[in-house]
Amino acid sequence: MATNSKIEWTTHTFNPWIGCTEVSPGCAHCYARDMMERRYHRVQWGAGQPRSRTTADYWKQPARWQRQAQANGQRERVFCASLADWLDDEVPIDWLADLLKLIETTPHLDWLLLTKRLEHWSDRLQAVSRLTHDDATIASTWLEGNAPVNVWLGTTVENQAQAERRVPRLLALPATLCFLSCEPLLEAINLLPYLSTVADANGTCALESNRLHWIICGGESGKEARSFDLQWARSLREQCQTAGVAFFFKQTGAHAIDSSQSHPVRRSLQDPKGGNITTLPEDLQVREIPTLLQPAPVERSKKQKCVPLPIKEVL
Ligand code: SF4
């Protein structure tokens, strides 16, 4: 549950830098741009505009979360870059090297790395690897096929075209757990070919299955929000149920419709940001989060294989 974030599917949010460039239809009403460029005039969005690194003090927060999680014997999730994209190739490479180092030194935190730019994964990690000259860093070992155990790798899918473009890219990369953010969802999508198979009798779903393990879904927020049909979310919920995959319905957004009904969606069911789960349509009050049974964190030099177990924590 969010404690240091307004986003319900994470515990914390951390922005190593701010700024980005729109890359696909899901970016059309980028809330980060609205806030950081238009409201606070802090960063100019777009190609060629410098990104803004957050302060050294701010960068100390994850170490505090790590100590707290370790002391409590719990794992906590950190959504990385709600105001940027961690694989943005206009970000200085040493910033990315610093981020990966931070991830490496916080093994009790599960870092949720969401991107619309998976095509840059290899080039960016190779550049970090060349910069650090160290073959035991996350970048080097990940490039060799050893996914960091405390990274959940995700991509955004807003329509079927992006699902077909981005999901195969995601599933081709080494990852402890793969997830999708289908927000803002702009049309009905079929993910069945990519969802993980149901766990075996021991509840184990091998990493090698290269399938999605978690789907987050929601409509668009803001004054210019595009329509979101609740039937699209129901379809994804059913696809996930069929495949035994965790499903998280985040929000209806500001312009929800329900094509299964002849009357418009009641305002009481339009909690644009989904802060209160009870205001969501009853059949979409589903907020599952996959949990991993992970081995204790090990030194980076000992390469490890990890096996995600799709045991669900239901909020
Ligand atoms: S990738 Fe994310 S942060 Fe970047 S422009 Fe698109 S929506 Fe905004």
PDB file of C-alpha atoms and ligand atoms in Angstrom, residues 20-22 27 30 45 84 116-117, ligand 1:
ATOM      1  CA  CYS A  20      10.983  13.701 -20.797  1.00  0.00           C
ATOM      2  CA  THR A  21       9.730  13.703 -24.405  1.00  0.00           C
ATOM      3  CA  GLU A  22       6.377  12.370 -25.581  1.00  0.00           C
ATOM      4  CA  CYS A  27       1.792  10.644 -23.535  1.00  0.00           C
ATOM      5  CA  CYS A  30       1.289  13.764 -19.768  1.00  0.00           C
ATOM      6  CA  TRP A  45       9.613  19.021 -21.898  1.00  0.00           C
ATOM      7  CA  ALA A  84      10.530  10.968 -16.313  1.00  0.00           C
ATOM      8  CA  LYS A 116       8.104   3.366 -22.829  1.00  0.00           C
ATOM      9  CA  ARG A 117      11.616   3.036 -24.260  1.00  0.00           C
TER      10      ARG A 117
HETATM   11  S1  SF4 B   1       6.999   8.747 -21.239  1.00  0.00           S
HETATM   12 FE1  SF4 B   1       5.813   9.289 -19.387  1.00  0.00          FE
HETATM   13  S2  SF4 B   1       6.849  11.097 -18.538  1.00  0.00           S
HETATM   14 FE2  SF4 B   1       7.555  10.846 -20.651  1.00  0.00          FE
HETATM   15  S3  SF4 B   1       6.194  12.174 -21.866  1.00  0.00           S
HETATM   16 FE3  SF4 B   1       5.330  10.094 -21.894  1.00  0.00          FE
HETATM   17  S4  SF4 B   1       3.858  10.073 -20.200  1.00  0.00           S
HETATM   18 FE4  SF4 B   1       5.207  11.847 -19.879  1.00  0.00          FE
END
